[in-house]
Amino acid sequence: MAGEQITFDQKYVFNLLSSKNFPFLQNPEISRRFLKWSMLGRISAQAFNFDQIFYPYKKDEFVLDFFQDPCVTENLKVLQSGYWTSLGNKVTRVDVEVIPCSKVSMDIFDPLHSGGVLRPSGHIVKCYHDIYGDFDELRNVLTIEDSDKYDLIRPADREEFIFKLFKHICLGGELCQYEDSINPYLDTVKVIYKDLVSVQKDRETKQINIASTILKVSTYDASGLCYPDSLNSEQSFAYLCVDPLKRHVYVLYHSFGTGHLSCAGMPHS
């Protein structure tokens, strides 16, 4: 028993999966959208593996081990003063939030089509806002809690990972140019979600279920909040998408700010 306890309490060890590609980062059309949304050059995804069984109830230990692992500190990319660099050896504390992730379709967005947010064509209905001159019903759904459109999305669905991804890309970066149609947002979310979330089929029911655990994370050093950055902006985010079957963890990262202003370095068609 003593030997088993020692194994159970060992730190997780992580290795970079440098050959792992994320299609959403290689997609030229999505890159053009990120450019428009002021996210290009400020969003990244990386893959690591780990050496032990993942226990959701030990999420805090898992995340702290991740951010203190030598491979992670040397290879995890972060933006500092507009330049990509590595995390470095500095994390002393982590905040971890489990994000519900149960959706295997895009049905969660159906109320937007029937609730007066979208026209039949998928174009977003414009509306008046007393502060923002150019406003629309989609941003009412996403950000204005006293709007009559806000309750179109159930509270439980707002907590789902796929909806949080949707909100992040709709609001974008500092110089975000908003879309007139819902379709670029939905198409992009679908690709990102598929890249990050693992599924498995139930042998008895044949239903497809989500296998991944999604953790929203932030970290602190001796000076305070340091990751995803020190801004404490809702649009600066980091998610660890843990696949317990493959023992992989995918890191989705974005630091709010001004994205690239040109197409230089973008993937080509």
PDB file of C-alpha atoms in Angstrom:
ATOM      1  CA  MET A   1       0.000   0.000   0.000  1.00  0.00           C
ATOM      2  CA  ALA A   2       2.799   2.406   0.812  1.00  0.00           C
ATOM      3  CA  GLY A   3       4.246   1.943  -2.671  1.00  0.00           C
ATOM      4  CA  GLU A   4       0.871   2.680  -4.271  1.00  0.00           C
ATOM      5  CA  GLN A   5       0.494   5.857  -2.216  1.00  0.00           C
ATOM      6  CA  ILE A   6       3.893   7.131  -3.334  1.00  0.00           C
ATOM      7  CA  THR A   7       2.973   6.559  -6.990  1.00  0.00           C
ATOM      8  CA  PHE A   8      -0.375   8.281  -6.522  1.00  0.00           C
ATOM      9  CA  ASP A   9       1.249  11.387  -5.070  1.00  0.00           C
ATOM     10  CA  GLN A  10       3.955  11.742  -7.691  1.00  0.00           C
ATOM     11  CA  LYS A  11       3.960  14.895  -9.760  1.00  0.00           C
ATOM     12  CA  TYR A  12       2.701  14.690 -13.305  1.00  0.00           C
ATOM     13  CA  VAL A  13       5.417  14.867 -15.940  1.00  0.00           C
ATOM     14  CA  PHE A  14       4.696  16.566 -19.267  1.00  0.00           C
ATOM     15  CA  ASN A  15       6.283  16.471 -22.717  1.00  0.00           C
ATOM     16  CA  LEU A  16       5.732  18.789 -25.679  1.00  0.00           C
ATOM     17  CA  LEU A  17       4.057  17.214 -28.708  1.00  0.00           C
ATOM     18  CA  SER A  18       5.771  19.456 -31.223  1.00  0.00           C
ATOM     19  CA  SER A  19       4.438  17.577 -34.251  1.00  0.00           C
ATOM     20  CA  LYS A  20       0.798  18.077 -33.281  1.00  0.00           C
ATOM     21  CA  ASN A  21      -0.954  20.405 -35.727  1.00  0.00           C
ATOM     22  CA  PHE A  22      -4.201  22.226 -35.051  1.00  0.00           C
ATOM     23  CA  PRO A  23      -6.131  22.639 -38.318  1.00  0.00           C
ATOM     24  CA  PHE A  24      -7.779  25.871 -37.192  1.00  0.00           C
ATOM     25  CA  LEU A  25      -4.336  27.515 -37.011  1.00  0.00           C
ATOM     26  CA  GLN A  26      -3.446  26.263 -40.503  1.00  0.00           C
ATOM     27  CA  ASN A  27      -6.718  27.294 -42.141  1.00  0.00           C
ATOM     28  CA  PRO A  28      -6.197  30.374 -44.383  1.00  0.00           C
ATOM     29  CA  GLU A  29      -9.833  31.479 -44.118  1.00  0.00           C
ATOM     30  CA  ILE A  30      -9.805  31.303 -40.328  1.00  0.00           C
ATOM     31  CA  SER A  31      -6.515  33.241 -40.313  1.00  0.00           C
ATOM     32  CA  ARG A  32      -8.190  35.973 -42.351  1.00  0.00           C
ATOM     33  CA  ARG A  33     -11.029  36.040 -39.828  1.00  0.00           C
ATOM     34  CA  PHE A  34      -8.589  36.270 -36.915  1.00  0.00           C
ATOM     35  CA  LEU A  35      -6.971  39.195 -38.716  1.00  0.00           C
ATOM     36  CA  LYS A  36     -10.348  40.947 -38.970  1.00  0.00           C
ATOM     37  CA  TRP A  37     -11.172  40.167 -35.341  1.00  0.00           C
ATOM     38  CA  SER A  38      -7.788  41.479 -34.094  1.00  0.00           C
ATOM     39  CA  MET A  39      -6.780  38.038 -32.791  1.00  0.00           C
ATOM     40  CA  LEU A  40      -4.199  37.015 -35.398  1.00  0.00           C
ATOM     41  CA  GLY A  41      -0.772  36.723 -33.813  1.00  0.00           C
ATOM     42  CA  ARG A  42      -2.260  36.701 -30.320  1.00  0.00           C
ATOM     43  CA  ILE A  43      -3.886  33.250 -30.252  1.00  0.00           C
ATOM     44  CA  SER A  44      -2.084  29.913 -30.042  1.00  0.00           C
ATOM     45  CA  ALA A  45      -2.610  26.218 -29.389  1.00  0.00           C
ATOM     46  CA  GLN A  46      -0.046  23.714 -28.159  1.00  0.00           C
ATOM     47  CA  ALA A  47      -0.110  20.044 -27.231  1.00  0.00           C
ATOM     48  CA  PHE A  48       1.581  18.158 -24.403  1.00  0.00           C
ATOM     49  CA  ASN A  49       1.273  14.628 -23.077  1.00  0.00           C
ATOM     50  CA  PHE A  50       1.421  13.453 -19.471  1.00  0.00           C
ATOM     51  CA  ASP A  51       2.451  10.285 -17.711  1.00  0.00           C
ATOM     52  CA  GLN A  52      -0.302   9.356 -15.230  1.00  0.00           C
ATOM     53  CA  ILE A  53      -4.047   8.876 -15.028  1.00  0.00           C
ATOM     54  CA  PHE A  54      -5.902  12.171 -14.889  1.00  0.00           C
ATOM     55  CA  TYR A  55      -8.299  12.498 -11.959  1.00  0.00           C
ATOM     56  CA  PRO A  56     -10.700  15.465 -12.308  1.00  0.00           C
ATOM     57  CA  TYR A  57     -10.898  15.876  -8.541  1.00  0.00           C
ATOM     58  CA  LYS A  58      -7.125  16.478  -8.543  1.00  0.00           C
ATOM     59  CA  LYS A  59      -7.400  19.248 -11.148  1.00  0.00           C
ATOM     60  CA  ASP A  60      -5.572  21.825  -9.000  1.00  0.00           C
ATOM     61  CA  GLU A  61      -2.561  19.566  -8.506  1.00  0.00           C
ATOM     62  CA  PHE A  62      -2.577  18.635 -12.189  1.00  0.00           C
ATOM     63  CA  VAL A  63      -2.568  22.273 -13.308  1.00  0.00           C
ATOM     64  CA  LEU A  64       0.092  23.351 -10.807  1.00  0.00           C
ATOM     65  CA  ASP A  65       2.287  20.434 -11.885  1.00  0.00           C
ATOM     66  CA  PHE A  66       1.737  21.477 -15.504  1.00  0.00           C
ATOM     67  CA  PHE A  67       2.832  25.067 -15.025  1.00  0.00           C
ATOM     68  CA  GLN A  68       5.810  24.085 -12.879  1.00  0.00           C
ATOM     69  CA  ASP A  69       7.004  21.294 -15.169  1.00  0.00           C
ATOM     70  CA  PRO A  70      10.412  22.088 -16.775  1.00  0.00           C
ATOM     71  CA  CYS A  71       9.221  21.109 -20.258  1.00  0.00           C
ATOM     72  CA  VAL A  72       6.218  23.398 -19.953  1.00  0.00           C
ATOM     73  CA  THR A  73       8.147  26.350 -18.563  1.00  0.00           C
ATOM     74  CA  GLU A  74      10.610  26.039 -21.447  1.00  0.00           C
ATOM     75  CA  ASN A  75       8.070  25.525 -24.233  1.00  0.00           C
ATOM     76  CA  LEU A  76       4.701  27.039 -23.335  1.00  0.00           C
ATOM     77  CA  LYS A  77       4.239  30.170 -25.440  1.00  0.00           C
ATOM     78  CA  VAL A  78       3.070  33.457 -23.907  1.00  0.00           C
ATOM     79  CA  LEU A  79       2.863  37.003 -25.215  1.00  0.00           C
ATOM     80  CA  GLN A  80       4.894  39.634 -23.373  1.00  0.00           C
ATOM     81  CA  SER A  81       5.035  43.209 -24.668  1.00  0.00           C
ATOM     82  CA  GLY A  82       3.851  41.997 -28.065  1.00  0.00           C
ATOM     83  CA  TYR A  83       6.489  39.263 -28.455  1.00  0.00           C
ATOM     84  CA  TRP A  84       6.152  35.503 -28.051  1.00  0.00           C
ATOM     85  CA  THR A  85       8.345  34.025 -25.360  1.00  0.00           C
ATOM     86  CA  SER A  86       8.327  31.019 -23.028  1.00  0.00           C
ATOM     87  CA  LEU A  87       6.538  30.889 -19.691  1.00  0.00           C
ATOM     88  CA  GLY A  88       9.676  30.664 -17.558  1.00  0.00           C
ATOM     89  CA  ASN A  89      10.090  29.433 -13.981  1.00  0.00           C
ATOM     90  CA  LYS A  90       7.807  31.660 -11.975  1.00  0.00           C
ATOM     91  CA  VAL A  91       4.362  30.151 -11.249  1.00  0.00           C
ATOM     92  CA  THR A  92       3.587  29.866  -7.537  1.00  0.00           C
ATOM     93  CA  ARG A  93      -0.224  29.555  -7.562  1.00  0.00           C
ATOM     94  CA  VAL A  94      -3.000  28.584  -9.978  1.00  0.00           C
ATOM     95  CA  ASP A  95      -6.712  29.217 -10.270  1.00  0.00           C
ATOM     96  CA  VAL A  96      -8.625  26.406 -11.969  1.00  0.00           C
ATOM     97  CA  GLU A  97     -12.245  26.339 -13.107  1.00  0.00           C
ATOM     98  CA  VAL A  98     -13.895  23.280 -14.653  1.00  0.00           C
ATOM     99  CA  ILE A  99     -15.827  24.351 -17.750  1.00  0.00           C
ATOM    100  CA  PRO A 100     -18.817  22.167 -18.674  1.00  0.00           C
ATOM    101  CA  CYS A 101     -18.309  20.474 -22.028  1.00  0.00           C
ATOM    102  CA  SER A 102     -21.133  18.188 -23.137  1.00  0.00           C
ATOM    103  CA  LYS A 103     -22.234  19.440 -26.554  1.00  0.00           C
ATOM    104  CA  VAL A 104     -21.693  17.264 -29.622  1.00  0.00           C
ATOM    105  CA  SER A 105     -23.677  19.471 -32.017  1.00  0.00           C
ATOM    106  CA  MET A 106     -24.296  23.157 -32.736  1.00  0.00           C
ATOM    107  CA  ASP A 107     -27.896  23.042 -31.463  1.00  0.00           C
ATOM    108  CA  ILE A 108     -27.003  25.363 -28.599  1.00  0.00           C
ATOM    109  CA  PHE A 109     -27.083  28.256 -31.085  1.00  0.00           C
ATOM    110  CA  ASP A 110     -30.537  27.488 -32.525  1.00  0.00           C
ATOM    111  CA  PRO A 111     -32.295  30.108 -30.330  1.00  0.00           C
ATOM    112  CA  LEU A 112     -30.342  32.818 -32.124  1.00  0.00           C
ATOM    113  CA  HIS A 113     -32.167  31.924 -35.339  1.00  0.00           C
ATOM    114  CA  SER A 114     -35.639  32.016 -33.808  1.00  0.00           C
ATOM    115  CA  GLY A 115     -35.273  34.861 -31.300  1.00  0.00           C
ATOM    116  CA  GLY A 116     -34.959  37.909 -33.507  1.00  0.00           C
ATOM    117  CA  VAL A 117     -31.165  38.044 -33.402  1.00  0.00           C
ATOM    118  CA  LEU A 118     -30.666  36.830 -36.965  1.00  0.00           C
ATOM    119  CA  ARG A 119     -32.430  37.281 -40.256  1.00  0.00           C
ATOM    120  CA  PRO A 120     -33.296  34.134 -42.254  1.00  0.00           C
ATOM    121  CA  SER A 121     -30.119  34.700 -44.271  1.00  0.00           C
ATOM    122  CA  GLY A 122     -27.982  34.486 -41.126  1.00  0.00           C
ATOM    123  CA  HIS A 123     -27.288  38.222 -41.082  1.00  0.00           C
ATOM    124  CA  ILE A 124     -27.182  39.783 -37.627  1.00  0.00           C
ATOM    125  CA  VAL A 125     -29.916  42.282 -36.776  1.00  0.00           C
ATOM    126  CA  LYS A 126     -28.590  45.767 -36.021  1.00  0.00           C
ATOM    127  CA  CYS A 127     -29.929  47.726 -33.060  1.00  0.00           C
ATOM    128  CA  TYR A 128     -29.512  50.971 -31.136  1.00  0.00           C
ATOM    129  CA  HIS A 129     -27.142  51.318 -28.195  1.00  0.00           C
ATOM    130  CA  ASP A 130     -26.783  54.563 -26.234  1.00  0.00           C
ATOM    131  CA  ILE A 131     -22.989  54.209 -25.947  1.00  0.00           C
ATOM    132  CA  TYR A 132     -21.882  52.201 -28.973  1.00  0.00           C
ATOM    133  CA  GLY A 133     -23.063  53.619 -32.283  1.00  0.00           C
ATOM    134  CA  ASP A 134     -22.572  50.385 -34.226  1.00  0.00           C
ATOM    135  CA  PHE A 135     -24.320  47.672 -32.232  1.00  0.00           C
ATOM    136  CA  ASP A 136     -26.305  44.518 -32.907  1.00  0.00           C
ATOM    137  CA  GLU A 137     -28.569  41.969 -31.267  1.00  0.00           C
ATOM    138  CA  LEU A 138     -25.824  39.348 -31.077  1.00  0.00           C
ATOM    139  CA  ARG A 139     -23.772  41.521 -28.747  1.00  0.00           C
ATOM    140  CA  ASN A 140     -26.943  42.092 -26.716  1.00  0.00           C
ATOM    141  CA  VAL A 141     -27.120  38.309 -26.277  1.00  0.00           C
ATOM    142  CA  LEU A 142     -23.457  38.073 -25.358  1.00  0.00           C
ATOM    143  CA  THR A 143     -22.884  41.074 -23.100  1.00  0.00           C
ATOM    144  CA  ILE A 144     -26.014  42.994 -22.041  1.00  0.00           C
ATOM    145  CA  GLU A 145     -27.663  41.117 -19.174  1.00  0.00           C
ATOM    146  CA  ASP A 146     -30.741  43.359 -19.018  1.00  0.00           C
ATOM    147  CA  SER A 147     -31.384  42.991 -22.756  1.00  0.00           C
ATOM    148  CA  ASP A 148     -34.551  41.163 -23.773  1.00  0.00           C
ATOM    149  CA  LYS A 149     -32.314  38.956 -25.959  1.00  0.00           C
ATOM    150  CA  TYR A 150     -29.928  37.858 -23.210  1.00  0.00           C
ATOM    151  CA  ASP A 151     -32.176  35.060 -21.935  1.00  0.00           C
ATOM    152  CA  LEU A 152     -32.374  33.401 -25.343  1.00  0.00           C
ATOM    153  CA  ILE A 153     -29.406  31.312 -24.208  1.00  0.00           C
ATOM    154  CA  ARG A 154     -30.072  29.309 -21.061  1.00  0.00           C
ATOM    155  CA  PRO A 155     -27.706  29.972 -18.114  1.00  0.00           C
ATOM    156  CA  ALA A 156     -26.435  26.388 -18.212  1.00  0.00           C
ATOM    157  CA  ASP A 157     -25.652  26.678 -21.928  1.00  0.00           C
ATOM    158  CA  ARG A 158     -23.732  29.908 -21.354  1.00  0.00           C
ATOM    159  CA  GLU A 159     -21.318  27.938 -19.179  1.00  0.00           C
ATOM    160  CA  GLU A 160     -20.600  25.390 -21.924  1.00  0.00           C
ATOM    161  CA  PHE A 161     -17.142  25.461 -23.492  1.00  0.00           C
ATOM    162  CA  ILE A 162     -18.520  25.795 -27.018  1.00  0.00           C
ATOM    163  CA  PHE A 163     -20.496  28.908 -26.055  1.00  0.00           C
ATOM    164  CA  LYS A 164     -17.499  30.455 -24.296  1.00  0.00           C
ATOM    165  CA  LEU A 165     -15.434  29.900 -27.454  1.00  0.00           C
ATOM    166  CA  PHE A 166     -18.195  31.525 -29.485  1.00  0.00           C
ATOM    167  CA  LYS A 167     -18.301  34.557 -27.203  1.00  0.00           C
ATOM    168  CA  HIS A 168     -14.517  34.930 -27.258  1.00  0.00           C
ATOM    169  CA  ILE A 169     -14.271  35.039 -31.034  1.00  0.00           C
ATOM    170  CA  CYS A 170     -17.359  37.255 -31.441  1.00  0.00           C
ATOM    171  CA  LEU A 171     -15.866  39.892 -29.117  1.00  0.00           C
ATOM    172  CA  GLY A 172     -12.348  39.439 -30.487  1.00  0.00           C
ATOM    173  CA  GLY A 173      -9.354  41.652 -29.800  1.00  0.00           C
ATOM    174  CA  GLU A 174      -8.791  45.343 -29.264  1.00  0.00           C
ATOM    175  CA  LEU A 175      -9.495  46.420 -32.869  1.00  0.00           C
ATOM    176  CA  CYS A 176     -12.128  43.781 -33.638  1.00  0.00           C
ATOM    177  CA  GLN A 177     -14.197  44.355 -36.775  1.00  0.00           C
ATOM    178  CA  TYR A 178     -17.543  42.657 -36.228  1.00  0.00           C
ATOM    179  CA  GLU A 179     -19.187  40.389 -38.777  1.00  0.00           C
ATOM    180  CA  ASP A 180     -22.502  41.149 -40.478  1.00  0.00           C
ATOM    181  CA  SER A 181     -23.355  37.429 -40.601  1.00  0.00           C
ATOM    182  CA  ILE A 182     -23.315  34.740 -37.935  1.00  0.00           C
ATOM    183  CA  ASN A 183     -21.809  32.153 -40.267  1.00  0.00           C
ATOM    184  CA  PRO A 184     -18.085  33.043 -39.941  1.00  0.00           C
ATOM    185  CA  TYR A 185     -18.392  32.836 -36.160  1.00  0.00           C
ATOM    186  CA  LEU A 186     -20.190  29.486 -36.172  1.00  0.00           C
ATOM    187  CA  ASP A 187     -17.919  27.973 -38.799  1.00  0.00           C
ATOM    188  CA  THR A 188     -14.812  29.009 -36.857  1.00  0.00           C
ATOM    189  CA  VAL A 189     -16.108  27.769 -33.515  1.00  0.00           C
ATOM    190  CA  LYS A 190     -16.980  24.399 -35.019  1.00  0.00           C
ATOM    191  CA  VAL A 191     -13.417  23.893 -36.300  1.00  0.00           C
ATOM    192  CA  ILE A 192     -11.742  25.036 -33.068  1.00  0.00           C
ATOM    193  CA  TYR A 193     -14.042  22.903 -30.925  1.00  0.00           C
ATOM    194  CA  LYS A 194     -13.382  19.822 -33.061  1.00  0.00           C
ATOM    195  CA  ASP A 195      -9.615  20.418 -32.828  1.00  0.00           C
ATOM    196  CA  LEU A 196      -9.585  20.688 -29.038  1.00  0.00           C
ATOM    197  CA  VAL A 197     -12.291  18.343 -27.776  1.00  0.00           C
ATOM    198  CA  SER A 198     -12.085  14.544 -27.863  1.00  0.00           C
ATOM    199  CA  VAL A 199     -15.103  12.258 -28.116  1.00  0.00           C
ATOM    200  CA  GLN A 200     -15.839   8.605 -27.589  1.00  0.00           C
ATOM    201  CA  LYS A 201     -18.712   6.302 -28.534  1.00  0.00           C
ATOM    202  CA  ASP A 202     -20.651   4.518 -25.805  1.00  0.00           C
ATOM    203  CA  ARG A 203     -20.429   0.804 -26.579  1.00  0.00           C
ATOM    204  CA  GLU A 204     -23.960   0.097 -25.389  1.00  0.00           C
ATOM    205  CA  THR A 205     -25.957   3.127 -26.524  1.00  0.00           C
ATOM    206  CA  LYS A 206     -23.706   3.989 -29.510  1.00  0.00           C
ATOM    207  CA  GLN A 207     -24.039   7.637 -28.514  1.00  0.00           C
ATOM    208  CA  ILE A 208     -21.142  10.033 -29.010  1.00  0.00           C
ATOM    209  CA  ASN A 209     -20.011  11.594 -25.724  1.00  0.00           C
ATOM    210  CA  ILE A 210     -17.356  14.134 -24.819  1.00  0.00           C
ATOM    211  CA  ALA A 211     -14.250  12.556 -23.281  1.00  0.00           C
ATOM    212  CA  SER A 212     -12.318  15.759 -22.564  1.00  0.00           C
ATOM    213  CA  THR A 213     -12.201  17.761 -19.360  1.00  0.00           C
ATOM    214  CA  ILE A 214     -11.906  21.511 -19.955  1.00  0.00           C
ATOM    215  CA  LEU A 215     -10.070  23.631 -17.393  1.00  0.00           C
ATOM    216  CA  LYS A 216      -9.964  27.414 -17.524  1.00  0.00           C
ATOM    217  CA  VAL A 217      -6.724  28.450 -15.874  1.00  0.00           C
ATOM    218  CA  SER A 218      -4.839  31.472 -14.633  1.00  0.00           C
ATOM    219  CA  THR A 219      -1.531  31.559 -12.810  1.00  0.00           C
ATOM    220  CA  TYR A 220       0.303  33.825 -10.387  1.00  0.00           C
ATOM    221  CA  ASP A 221       3.900  34.594  -9.594  1.00  0.00           C
ATOM    222  CA  ALA A 222       5.414  36.652  -6.794  1.00  0.00           C
ATOM    223  CA  SER A 223       4.072  39.852  -8.389  1.00  0.00           C
ATOM    224  CA  GLY A 224       0.509  38.646  -8.983  1.00  0.00           C
ATOM    225  CA  LEU A 225      -1.460  37.472 -12.004  1.00  0.00           C
ATOM    226  CA  CYS A 226       0.901  36.474 -14.834  1.00  0.00           C
ATOM    227  CA  TYR A 227      -0.912  34.026 -17.151  1.00  0.00           C
ATOM    228  CA  PRO A 228      -2.598  34.248 -19.574  1.00  0.00           C
ATOM    229  CA  ASP A 229      -1.395  37.801 -18.891  1.00  0.00           C
ATOM    230  CA  SER A 230      -1.620  40.469 -16.197  1.00  0.00           C
ATOM    231  CA  LEU A 231      -4.587  42.329 -17.728  1.00  0.00           C
ATOM    232  CA  ASN A 232      -7.368  40.321 -16.065  1.00  0.00           C
ATOM    233  CA  SER A 233      -9.452  40.824 -19.220  1.00  0.00           C
ATOM    234  CA  GLU A 234     -12.265  38.417 -20.091  1.00  0.00           C
ATOM    235  CA  GLN A 235     -10.763  38.278 -23.578  1.00  0.00           C
ATOM    236  CA  SER A 236      -7.397  37.108 -22.278  1.00  0.00           C
ATOM    237  CA  PHE A 237      -7.957  33.411 -21.678  1.00  0.00           C
ATOM    238  CA  ALA A 238      -6.255  30.048 -21.367  1.00  0.00           C
ATOM    239  CA  TYR A 239      -7.942  26.660 -21.428  1.00  0.00           C
ATOM    240  CA  LEU A 240      -6.385  23.260 -20.798  1.00  0.00           C
ATOM    241  CA  CYS A 241      -8.314  20.651 -22.767  1.00  0.00           C
ATOM    242  CA  VAL A 242      -7.445  17.339 -21.129  1.00  0.00           C
ATOM    243  CA  ASP A 243      -7.916  14.089 -23.039  1.00  0.00           C
ATOM    244  CA  PRO A 244      -7.704  11.406 -20.323  1.00  0.00           C
ATOM    245  CA  LEU A 245      -7.703   8.548 -22.847  1.00  0.00           C
ATOM    246  CA  LYS A 246      -4.691   9.676 -24.881  1.00  0.00           C
ATOM    247  CA  ARG A 247      -3.179  11.484 -21.876  1.00  0.00           C
ATOM    248  CA  HIS A 248      -2.905  14.635 -23.947  1.00  0.00           C
ATOM    249  CA  VAL A 249      -3.510  18.222 -22.879  1.00  0.00           C
ATOM    250  CA  TYR A 250      -4.172  20.932 -25.464  1.00  0.00           C
ATOM    251  CA  VAL A 251      -3.573  24.546 -24.453  1.00  0.00           C
ATOM    252  CA  LEU A 252      -5.707  27.243 -26.080  1.00  0.00           C
ATOM    253  CA  TYR A 253      -4.305  30.691 -25.323  1.00  0.00           C
ATOM    254  CA  HIS A 254      -5.214  34.254 -26.259  1.00  0.00           C
ATOM    255  CA  SER A 255      -3.900  37.552 -24.938  1.00  0.00           C
ATOM    256  CA  PHE A 256      -6.180  40.545 -25.508  1.00  0.00           C
ATOM    257  CA  GLY A 257      -4.666  43.384 -27.491  1.00  0.00           C
ATOM    258  CA  THR A 258      -4.088  44.554 -31.046  1.00  0.00           C
ATOM    259  CA  GLY A 259      -3.612  41.650 -33.426  1.00  0.00           C
ATOM    260  CA  HIS A 260      -1.570  41.654 -36.615  1.00  0.00           C
ATOM    261  CA  LEU A 261      -2.562  44.422 -39.010  1.00  0.00           C
ATOM    262  CA  SER A 262      -1.575  42.620 -42.209  1.00  0.00           C
ATOM    263  CA  CYS A 263      -1.677  39.168 -43.768  1.00  0.00           C
ATOM    264  CA  ALA A 264       2.112  38.715 -43.659  1.00  0.00           C
ATOM    265  CA  GLY A 265       3.008  35.263 -42.402  1.00  0.00           C
ATOM    266  CA  MET A 266      -0.509  33.911 -42.756  1.00  0.00           C
ATOM    267  CA  PRO A 267      -1.098  30.396 -44.171  1.00  0.00           C
ATOM    268  CA  HIS A 268      -1.718  30.411 -47.913  1.00  0.00           C
ATOM    269  CA  SER A 269      -4.549  28.707 -49.755  1.00  0.00           C
TER     270      SER A 269
END
